[in-house]
Tab-separated table of C-alpha atoms and ligand atoms in Angstrom:
chain	number	residue	atom	x	y	z
B	1	UNK	CA	0.119	0.088	0.067
B	2	UNK	CA	1.592	3.285	-1.037
B	3	UNK	CA	0.044	6.691	-0.091
B	4	UNK	CA	0.707	10.187	-1.121
B	5	UNK	CA	0.046	12.676	1.688
B	6	UNK	CA	-0.210	16.374	1.684
B	7	UNK	CA	-0.173	18.695	4.520
B	8	UNK	CA	-1.134	22.566	4.328
B	9	UNK	CA	-2.943	23.482	7.568
B	10	UNK	CA	-0.644	25.974	8.933
B	11	UNK	CA	2.799	27.377	7.996
B	12	UNK	CA	4.445	24.157	6.409
B	13	UNK	CA	3.953	23.193	3.036
B	14	UNK	CA	4.645	19.447	2.907
B	15	UNK	CA	4.237	16.140	0.911
B	16	UNK	CA	5.235	12.699	1.384
B	17	UNK	CA	4.977	8.904	0.135
B	18	UNK	CA	4.376	6.408	2.862
B	19	UNK	CA	4.545	2.575	2.104
B	20	UNK	CA	3.274	-0.391	3.754
B	21	UNK	CA	3.736	-4.101	2.429
B	22	UNK	CA	2.492	-6.730	4.354
B	23	UNK	CA	3.690	-7.215	7.906
B	24	UNK	CA	7.032	-5.425	7.513
B	25	UNK	CA	7.189	-2.020	9.256
B	26	UNK	CA	6.026	0.955	7.346
B	27	UNK	CA	8.372	2.943	5.336
B	28	UNK	CA	8.441	6.580	4.525
B	29	UNK	CA	9.771	6.796	1.010
B	30	UNK	CA	9.946	10.545	0.987
B	31	UNK	CA	9.117	13.441	3.329
B	32	UNK	CA	9.490	17.076	2.056
B	33	UNK	CA	8.646	20.025	4.512
B	34	UNK	CA	8.989	23.380	3.338
B	35	UNK	CA	8.493	25.797	6.429
B	36	UNK	CA	7.455	29.287	5.793
B	37	UNK	CA	8.930	30.674	9.043
B	38	UNK	CA	10.886	33.471	7.190
B	39	UNK	CA	7.918	34.793	5.507
B	40	UNK	CA	6.234	35.104	8.785
B	41	UNK	CA	9.001	36.113	11.246
B	42	UNK	CA	8.775	39.793	10.366
B	43	UNK	CA	5.242	39.637	11.873
B	44	UNK	CA	6.114	37.682	14.814
B	45	UNK	CA	3.436	35.145	14.162
B	46	UNK	CA	1.963	33.110	11.089
B	47	UNK	CA	-0.180	35.363	8.771
B	48	UNK	CA	-2.963	33.482	7.309
B	49	UNK	CA	-3.208	35.061	3.913
B	50	UNK	CA	0.665	35.078	3.354
B	51	UNK	CA	0.600	31.457	4.413
B	52	UNK	CA	-2.273	30.402	1.871
B	53	UNK	CA	-0.342	32.307	-0.783
B	54	UNK	CA	2.784	30.478	-0.010
B	55	UNK	CA	1.091	27.147	-0.197
B	56	UNK	CA	-0.385	27.907	-3.516
B	57	UNK	CA	3.199	28.667	-4.808
B	58	UNK	CA	4.978	25.769	-3.496
B	59	UNK	CA	2.757	22.924	-3.370
B	60	UNK	CA	2.989	21.681	-6.858
B	61	UNK	CA	6.827	21.514	-6.657
B	62	UNK	CA	6.639	19.833	-3.216
B	63	UNK	CA	4.464	17.042	-4.248
B	64	UNK	CA	6.456	16.632	-7.368
B	65	UNK	CA	9.822	16.283	-5.352
B	66	UNK	CA	7.961	13.857	-2.887
B	67	UNK	CA	6.989	11.614	-5.621
B	68	UNK	CA	10.418	11.687	-7.302
B	69	UNK	CA	12.155	11.236	-3.992
B	70	UNK	CA	10.330	8.231	-3.128
B	71	UNK	CA	10.631	6.611	-6.603
B	72	UNK	CA	7.026	6.079	-6.733
B	73	UNK	CA	5.099	7.061	-9.761
B	74	UNK	CA	1.675	8.791	-9.347
B	75	UNK	CA	-0.097	5.704	-10.994
B	76	UNK	CA	1.686	3.295	-8.503
B	77	UNK	CA	0.099	5.296	-5.685
B	78	UNK	CA	-3.086	3.796	-4.004
B	79	UNK	CA	-4.608	6.924	-2.693
B	80	UNK	CA	-4.161	10.378	-1.949
B	81	UNK	CA	-4.531	11.696	1.704
B	82	UNK	CA	-4.931	15.436	2.554
B	83	UNK	CA	-5.234	17.360	5.730
B	84	UNK	CA	-8.767	18.547	5.600
B	85	UNK	CA	-8.880	20.399	8.894
B	86	UNK	CA	-8.367	21.666	11.555
B	87	UNK	CA	-6.220	24.578	10.633
B	88	UNK	CA	-6.144	28.075	8.467
B	89	UNK	CA	-8.700	27.571	6.050
B	90	UNK	CA	-6.778	29.180	3.426
B	91	UNK	CA	-4.210	26.575	3.511
B	92	UNK	CA	-6.494	23.704	3.964
B	93	UNK	CA	-8.213	24.869	0.710
B	94	UNK	CA	-5.009	24.733	-1.162
B	95	UNK	CA	-3.982	21.443	-0.026
B	96	UNK	CA	-7.343	19.828	-0.177
B	97	UNK	CA	-8.271	21.224	-3.607
B	98	UNK	CA	-4.945	20.171	-4.922
B	99	UNK	CA	-5.451	16.392	-3.597
B	100	UNK	CA	-8.772	16.589	-5.119
B	101	UNK	CA	-7.680	17.394	-8.544
B	102	UNK	CA	-4.733	14.929	-8.463
B	103	UNK	CA	-6.984	12.278	-7.312
B	104	UNK	CA	-9.616	12.904	-9.919
B	105	UNK	CA	-7.011	13.107	-12.829
B	106	UNK	CA	-5.045	9.810	-11.684
B	107	UNK	CA	-8.184	8.069	-10.760
B	108	UNK	CA	-7.367	7.546	-7.241
B	109	UNK	CA	-9.312	7.357	-3.953
B	110	UNK	CA	-9.009	10.633	-1.951
B	111	UNK	CA	-8.712	10.442	1.864
B	112	UNK	CA	-9.662	13.790	3.880
B	113	UNK	CA	-7.506	13.592	6.861
B	114	UNK	CA	-8.056	15.385	10.110
B	115	UNK	CA	-4.550	16.694	10.945
B	116	UNK	CA	-4.708	15.863	14.713
B	117	UNK	CA	-5.348	12.218	13.638
B	118	UNK	CA	-1.964	12.485	11.796
B	119	UNK	CA	-0.207	13.394	15.136
B	120	UNK	CA	-2.388	10.778	17.012
B	121	UNK	CA	-1.171	7.663	14.939
B	122	UNK	CA	2.504	8.710	14.246
B	123	UNK	CA	3.664	6.465	16.887
B	124	UNK	CA	2.383	3.432	15.019
B	125	UNK	CA	4.452	4.661	12.134
B	126	UNK	CA	7.596	5.319	13.868
B	127	UNK	CA	7.218	2.646	16.950
B	128	UNK	CA	4.436	0.230	15.705
B	129	UNK	CA	2.497	1.105	18.918
B	130	UNK	CA	-0.615	-1.020	19.631
B	131	UNK	CA	-3.835	0.719	20.909
B	132	UNK	CA	-4.504	2.133	23.360
B	133	UNK	CA	-2.100	4.490	24.271
B	134	UNK	CA	-1.991	8.161	25.756
B	135	UNK	CA	-1.083	11.218	23.501
B	136	UNK	CA	0.124	14.443	24.677
B	137	UNK	CA	-0.107	16.965	21.976
B	138	UNK	CA	1.843	20.229	22.668
B	139	UNK	CA	1.919	22.712	19.337
B	140	UNK	CA	1.320	26.291	18.686
B	141	UNK	CA	-2.145	25.559	17.877
B	142	UNK	CA	-2.968	22.593	20.238
B	143	UNK	CA	-2.503	21.462	23.777
B	144	UNK	CA	-4.372	18.162	24.432
B	145	UNK	CA	-4.257	15.065	26.244
B	146	UNK	CA	-5.918	12.290	24.010
B	147	UNK	CA	-6.619	8.716	24.544
B	148	UNK	CA	-5.772	6.936	21.376
B	149	UNK	CA	-8.052	3.621	21.250
B	150	UNK	CA	-8.213	3.023	17.740
B	151	UNK	CA	-8.262	4.331	14.233
B	152	UNK	CA	-10.919	7.013	14.246
B	153	UNK	CA	-11.616	6.358	17.920
B	154	UNK	CA	-10.136	9.110	20.373
B	155	UNK	CA	-11.250	10.656	23.605
B	156	UNK	CA	-10.013	13.976	24.384
B	157	UNK	CA	-9.101	13.952	28.229
B	158	UNK	CA	-7.967	17.511	28.417
B	159	UNK	CA	-7.330	20.495	26.413
B	160	UNK	CA	-6.498	24.208	26.936
B	161	UNK	CA	-9.053	26.619	28.301
B	162	UNK	CA	-7.118	29.572	26.618
B	163	UNK	CA	-3.893	29.700	24.858
B	164	UNK	CA	-1.968	26.700	23.502
B	165	UNK	CA	1.414	25.852	25.002
B	166	UNK	CA	3.379	26.998	22.079
B	167	UNK	CA	1.492	30.075	21.871
B	168	UNK	CA	2.385	30.917	25.429
B	169	UNK	CA	6.149	30.167	24.651
B	170	UNK	CA	5.702	32.522	21.441
B	171	UNK	CA	3.815	35.443	23.341
B	172	UNK	CA	6.467	35.285	26.045
B	173	UNK	CA	9.287	35.337	23.793
B	174	UNK	CA	7.458	38.403	21.970
B	175	UNK	CA	6.991	40.123	25.330
B	176	UNK	CA	10.687	39.744	25.961
B	177	UNK	CA	12.099	40.875	22.580
B	178	UNK	CA	13.105	37.434	21.271
B	179	UNK	CA	12.598	36.325	17.632
B	180	UNK	CA	10.040	34.109	16.186
B	181	UNK	CA	9.358	31.284	16.818
B	182	UNK	CA	9.828	31.851	20.289
B	183	UNK	CA	9.946	28.230	21.897
B	184	UNK	CA	13.214	27.356	20.719
B	185	UNK	CA	14.523	30.948	21.800
B	186	UNK	CA	12.925	30.842	25.240
B	187	UNK	CA	14.681	27.596	25.925
B	188	UNK	CA	17.835	28.927	24.509
B	189	UNK	CA	17.696	32.081	26.772
B	190	UNK	CA	16.486	29.823	29.687
B	191	UNK	CA	19.643	27.809	29.665
B	192	UNK	CA	21.623	30.511	31.476
B	193	UNK	CA	18.845	31.670	33.589
B	194	UNK	CA	17.760	31.015	37.200
B	195	UNK	CA	14.461	29.153	37.151
B	196	UNK	CA	14.022	30.269	41.202
B	197	UNK	CA	14.089	33.832	40.768
B	198	UNK	CA	10.562	34.463	39.535
B	199	UNK	CA	7.816	32.423	41.353
B	200	UNK	CA	5.381	32.129	38.469
B	201	UNK	CA	1.843	30.613	38.980
B	202	UNK	CA	1.221	26.956	37.871
B	203	UNK	CA	-1.988	27.228	36.341
B	204	UNK	CA	-4.558	24.510	37.086
B	205	UNK	CA	-2.014	22.482	39.187
B	206	UNK	CA	-4.070	20.184	41.716
B	207	UNK	CA	-7.431	21.206	39.847
B	208	UNK	CA	-10.049	18.347	39.620
B	209	UNK	CA	-10.723	19.737	36.270
B	210	UNK	CA	-8.490	18.000	33.983
B	211	UNK	CA	-7.432	20.742	31.414
B	212	UNK	CA	-4.830	23.346	30.754
B	213	UNK	CA	-4.267	26.918	31.049
B	214	UNK	CA	-1.613	29.293	30.234
B	215	UNK	CA	-2.811	32.783	29.944
B	216	UNK	CA	-2.677	33.583	33.722
B	217	UNK	CA	1.071	32.414	33.554
B	218	UNK	CA	1.702	34.664	30.342
B	219	UNK	CA	0.077	37.780	32.284
B	220	UNK	CA	2.410	37.113	35.210
B	221	UNK	CA	5.536	37.135	33.080
B	222	UNK	CA	4.276	40.303	31.500
B	223	UNK	CA	3.925	42.021	34.950
B	224	UNK	CA	7.069	40.533	36.157
B	225	UNK	CA	8.921	41.851	33.104
B	226	UNK	CA	7.171	45.321	33.126
B	227	UNK	CA	8.010	45.655	36.968
B	228	UNK	CA	11.714	45.258	36.517
B	229	UNK	CA	12.065	46.943	33.008
B	230	UNK	CA	14.521	47.779	31.348
B	231	UNK	CA	15.530	44.084	30.977
B	232	UNK	CA	19.116	43.130	31.015
B	233	UNK	CA	19.976	39.760	29.165
B	234	UNK	CA	20.178	38.060	32.679
B	235	UNK	CA	16.748	39.155	33.426
B	236	UNK	CA	15.474	37.784	30.208
B	237	UNK	CA	17.226	34.422	30.811
B	238	UNK	CA	15.787	34.290	34.322
B	239	UNK	CA	12.332	34.963	33.232
B	240	UNK	CA	12.617	32.507	30.553
B	241	UNK	CA	13.939	29.813	32.892
B	242	UNK	CA	11.155	30.484	35.805
B	243	UNK	CA	8.719	30.611	32.897
B	244	UNK	CA	9.811	27.126	31.559
B	245	UNK	CA	9.942	25.779	35.225
B	246	UNK	CA	6.518	26.828	35.724
B	247	UNK	CA	5.286	25.322	32.425
B	248	UNK	CA	7.086	21.816	33.182
B	249	UNK	CA	5.516	21.950	36.550
B	250	UNK	CA	2.005	22.547	35.542
B	251	UNK	CA	2.092	20.346	32.562
B	252	UNK	CA	3.730	17.244	34.753
B	253	UNK	CA	0.706	17.863	36.951
B	254	UNK	CA	-1.828	17.588	34.391
B	255	UNK	CA	-0.070	14.567	32.554
B	256	UNK	CA	0.427	12.902	35.694
B	257	UNK	CA	-3.363	12.976	36.540
B	258	UNK	CA	-3.950	11.480	32.941
B	259	UNK	CA	-1.432	8.618	33.541
B	260	UNK	CA	-3.390	7.813	36.589
B	261	UNK	CA	-6.817	7.683	34.741
B	262	UNK	CA	-5.141	5.692	32.010
B	263	UNK	CA	-4.121	2.986	34.688
B	264	UNK	CA	-7.727	3.001	35.975
B	265	UNK	CA	-9.436	2.578	32.617
B	266	UNK	CA	-7.128	0.199	31.166
B	267	UNK	CA	-5.775	-1.923	33.914
B	268	UNK	CA	-4.899	-4.920	31.885
B	269	UNK	CA	-2.460	-2.946	29.536
B	270	UNK	CA	0.694	-4.407	30.384
B	271	UNK	CA	3.025	-1.772	28.950
B	272	UNK	CA	0.888	1.548	28.709
B	273	UNK	CA	2.631	4.491	26.923
B	274	UNK	CA	2.657	8.138	26.759
B	275	UNK	CA	3.469	9.675	23.200
B	276	UNK	CA	4.368	13.433	22.519
B	277	UNK	CA	3.724	15.209	19.549
B	278	UNK	CA	3.987	18.795	18.487
B	279	UNK	CA	6.924	21.374	18.228
B	280	UNK	CA	7.037	22.041	22.011
B	281	UNK	CA	8.052	18.290	22.403
B	282	UNK	CA	11.374	19.548	21.466
B	283	UNK	CA	11.971	21.231	24.605
B	284	UNK	CA	14.504	19.424	26.887
B	285	UNK	CA	13.108	20.462	30.303
B	286	UNK	CA	9.533	19.501	29.261
B	287	UNK	CA	10.674	16.285	27.837
B	288	UNK	CA	12.852	15.400	30.883
B	289	UNK	CA	10.121	16.333	33.221
B	290	UNK	CA	7.815	13.753	31.180
B	291	UNK	CA	10.161	11.241	30.848
B	292	UNK	CA	10.687	11.151	34.780
B	293	UNK	CA	7.045	10.827	35.149
B	294	UNK	CA	6.623	7.957	33.097
B	295	UNK	CA	9.467	6.277	34.478
B	296	UNK	CA	7.865	6.767	37.874
B	297	UNK	CA	4.621	5.526	36.821
B	298	UNK	CA	5.826	2.549	34.645
B	299	UNK	CA	4.851	4.063	31.316
B	300	UNK	CA	6.922	3.709	28.184
B	301	UNK	CA	7.704	7.501	27.018
B	302	UNK	CA	7.662	7.678	23.233
B	303	UNK	CA	8.811	10.861	21.349
B	304	UNK	CA	8.896	10.136	17.800
B	305	UNK	CA	11.687	11.991	15.771
B	306	UNK	CA	11.499	15.776	15.898
B	307	UNK	CA	10.767	15.885	12.051
B	308	UNK	CA	7.791	13.742	12.513
B	309	UNK	CA	6.590	15.233	15.706
B	310	UNK	CA	6.192	18.762	14.044
B	311	UNK	CA	4.041	19.263	10.950
B	312	UNK	CA	4.736	16.844	8.207
B	313	UNK	CA	3.003	15.127	5.475
B	314	UNK	CA	4.152	11.694	6.309
B	315	UNK	CA	1.634	11.438	9.203
B	316	UNK	CA	-1.128	12.317	6.824
B	317	UNK	CA	-0.018	9.757	4.481
B	318	UNK	CA	0.044	7.239	7.333
B	319	UNK	CA	-3.146	8.103	8.633
B	320	UNK	CA	-4.611	7.394	5.261
B	321	UNK	CA	-2.814	4.049	5.228
B	322	UNK	CA	-4.524	3.212	8.519
B	323	UNK	CA	-7.730	4.157	7.342
B	324	UNK	CA	-7.296	2.295	4.002
B	325	UNK	CA	-6.623	-0.869	5.681
B	326	UNK	CA	-9.445	-0.383	8.481
B	327	UNK	CA	-11.792	-0.163	5.693
B	328	UNK	CA	-12.532	3.320	6.571
B	329	UNK	CA	-12.041	5.119	3.182
B	330	UNK	CA	-14.552	7.724	2.562
B	331	UNK	CA	-16.273	7.439	-0.784
B	332	UNK	CA	-17.467	11.053	-0.498
B	333	UNK	CA	-14.140	12.659	-0.029
B	334	UNK	CA	-14.461	14.510	-3.337
B	335	UNK	CA	-17.226	16.547	-1.661
B	336	UNK	CA	-15.329	17.147	1.782
B	337	UNK	CA	-15.222	20.707	2.664
B	338	UNK	CA	-12.279	21.852	4.464
B	339	UNK	CA	-13.075	22.574	8.186
B	340	UNK	CA	-11.062	25.192	10.287
B	341	UNK	CA	-12.285	23.658	13.436
B	342	UNK	CA	-12.650	19.573	13.534
B	343	UNK	CA	-12.370	18.287	16.831
B	344	UNK	CA	-10.894	14.745	16.820
B	345	UNK	CA	-13.226	13.648	19.600
B	346	UNK	CA	-16.751	14.527	18.483
B	347	UNK	CA	-18.309	13.527	21.856
B	348	UNK	CA	-16.207	15.727	24.340
B	349	UNK	CA	-17.685	19.189	24.334
B	350	UNK	CA	-15.722	21.829	22.775
B	351	UNK	CA	-14.031	24.192	25.424
B	352	UNK	CA	-15.885	27.425	25.495
B	353	UNK	CA	-13.244	30.243	25.251
B	354	UNK	CA	-10.343	28.112	24.224
B	355	UNK	CA	-7.956	30.785	22.620
B	356	UNK	CA	-7.441	32.119	19.261
B	357	UNK	CA	-5.310	29.390	18.080
B	358	UNK	CA	-6.133	26.572	20.585
B	359	UNK	CA	-9.824	27.049	19.466
B	360	UNK	CA	-8.719	25.078	16.306
B	361	UNK	CA	-9.069	22.072	18.609
T	401	KG4	O1	4.128	21.316	15.865
T	401	KG4	P1	4.501	22.825	15.473
T	401	KG4	O2	5.832	22.741	14.567
T	401	KG4	O3	3.521	23.638	14.530
T	401	KG4	C1	2.315	23.818	15.200
T	401	KG4	O4	1.989	24.768	15.954
T	401	KG4	O5	1.325	23.231	14.403
T	401	KG4	O6	4.681	23.695	16.948
T	401	KG4	C2	5.153	24.841	16.863
T	401	KG4	C3	5.176	25.446	18.116
T	401	KG4	C4	5.791	27.030	18.223
T	401	KG4	O7	4.837	27.573	19.143
T	401	KG4	C5	7.083	26.969	18.657
T	401	KG4	O8	7.495	28.021	19.600
T	401	KG4	C6	6.999	25.619	19.778
T	401	KG4	O9	6.185	24.798	19.096
T	401	KG4	N1	8.301	25.176	19.961
T	401	KG4	C7	8.928	25.192	21.435
T	401	KG4	C8	10.300	24.596	20.971
T	401	KG4	N2	10.334	24.314	19.787
T	401	KG4	C9	9.281	24.596	18.907
T	401	KG4	N3	8.547	25.541	22.422
T	401	KG4	C10	9.310	25.320	23.457
T	401	KG4	N4	10.543	24.793	23.350
T	401	KG4	C11	10.853	24.480	22.218
T	401	KG4	N5	12.432	23.911	22.201
T	402	ZN	ZN1	0.291	19.923	13.996
C-alpha cells in the first residue's frame, strides 16, 4: 500500500509518500517539508493570507519532489491523503483542492484527513505502537491529552481553556523581545537563567478539572517583566528559566493525572505508553519532566523523531494508510469541505473560550 500525503494546515507546505508492505514495518519513502518561518518572522506570528499564498506557490513542486524522492510514480500510488482540517482555512483549501485534482486526474481514492489524527497515529508509524495509548499534543495550535483507542476512536481527556502551550512560549518570547518562533529562543535563553528567581503560577495545578490553562502565566510574565524593565540579558534569561520551570511543573501535574486515569481505565494494559507530539515536545526541560513522570508511573515514554513530531505530510499519508486498511476510506471525500475547526473527539464538548489558535481543537 502506498499513499501520497499532503499537509498545508498551518505554515508548512509538505508532501510525503509512505508505504506499507504486508507485515513489514511501514516505510517513509519521502518526506518533504517546506517551512514558511521566514515569510512570517517579520510579523511575529503566522499570517494566514501569506501562508495560503505561499502554499499555492510551493505545493505543486513539493508534491513533485515527494514523488520523485520516493521513486514511486503517481499511477503506483494507492490513494491521496490530504489534511482537511483543523487549521487555517486558506491553506486547507489549497491542500485539499490540490489533492482532489490529483485524485480525480489519476483516478485514485481521496482521503480527507484530520490533522490531529495524523499526530495521534504517528507513534504507530515510528514505533509500531498498539492501541490504546495516551497522546500529549503540545504545539502552537493545540494542547491536548487524548486517549488513542483505535483508528478514528479518540477520547479527548484534556485541552486548553485559553492559550496553546506553544502560543504561550511564542507570546512570552515576543514580550521579552526574543525572535519568532519563540519556543526555541525561550529555551535557549533559559539555559543561562535562574529558574528560581520568579515564582510564577502553575495554572490548574492540583485542579479536579483535567484541562490546561496558560494565559494567567503569560500575564504573570508580563507583570514581572514590566516591574523590572528595562531588562538586562540576565533578566530575560531568568524570566525564561522561571517560565519554563512553571510550564514543566504545570504540564507534569496535568499529565500525571492523565496517567493515573489511563491506569484505571486500562488496568490490563501491560505496557502503557505516553506519546508526545508537536513542536513544544522538542523542549528538553519539558521532555525530561515527562520522561521522569513516565518512568515513575511505569509508562513507556515515546517521542517520535522531531521531524515527525512537528507538522509533516508523512503523518497524513500514514493516517491515510491506517484508514484504508481499516476499511474506513470515505467514498464522498471528493465533496469534503475543509474545516477550520474539527475536533478529533466528537463526543467531548468543545472548550468555550479556548484561545485564538487553541480554538482549532
Ligand atoms: O508543531 P509545530 O511545529 O507547529 C504547530 O503549531 O502546528 O509547533 C510549533 C510550536 C511553536 O509555538 C514553537 O514556539 C514551539 O512549537 N516550539 C517550542 C520549541 N520548539 C518549538 N516550544 C518550546 N521549546 C522548544 N524548544
Ligand atoms: Zn500540528
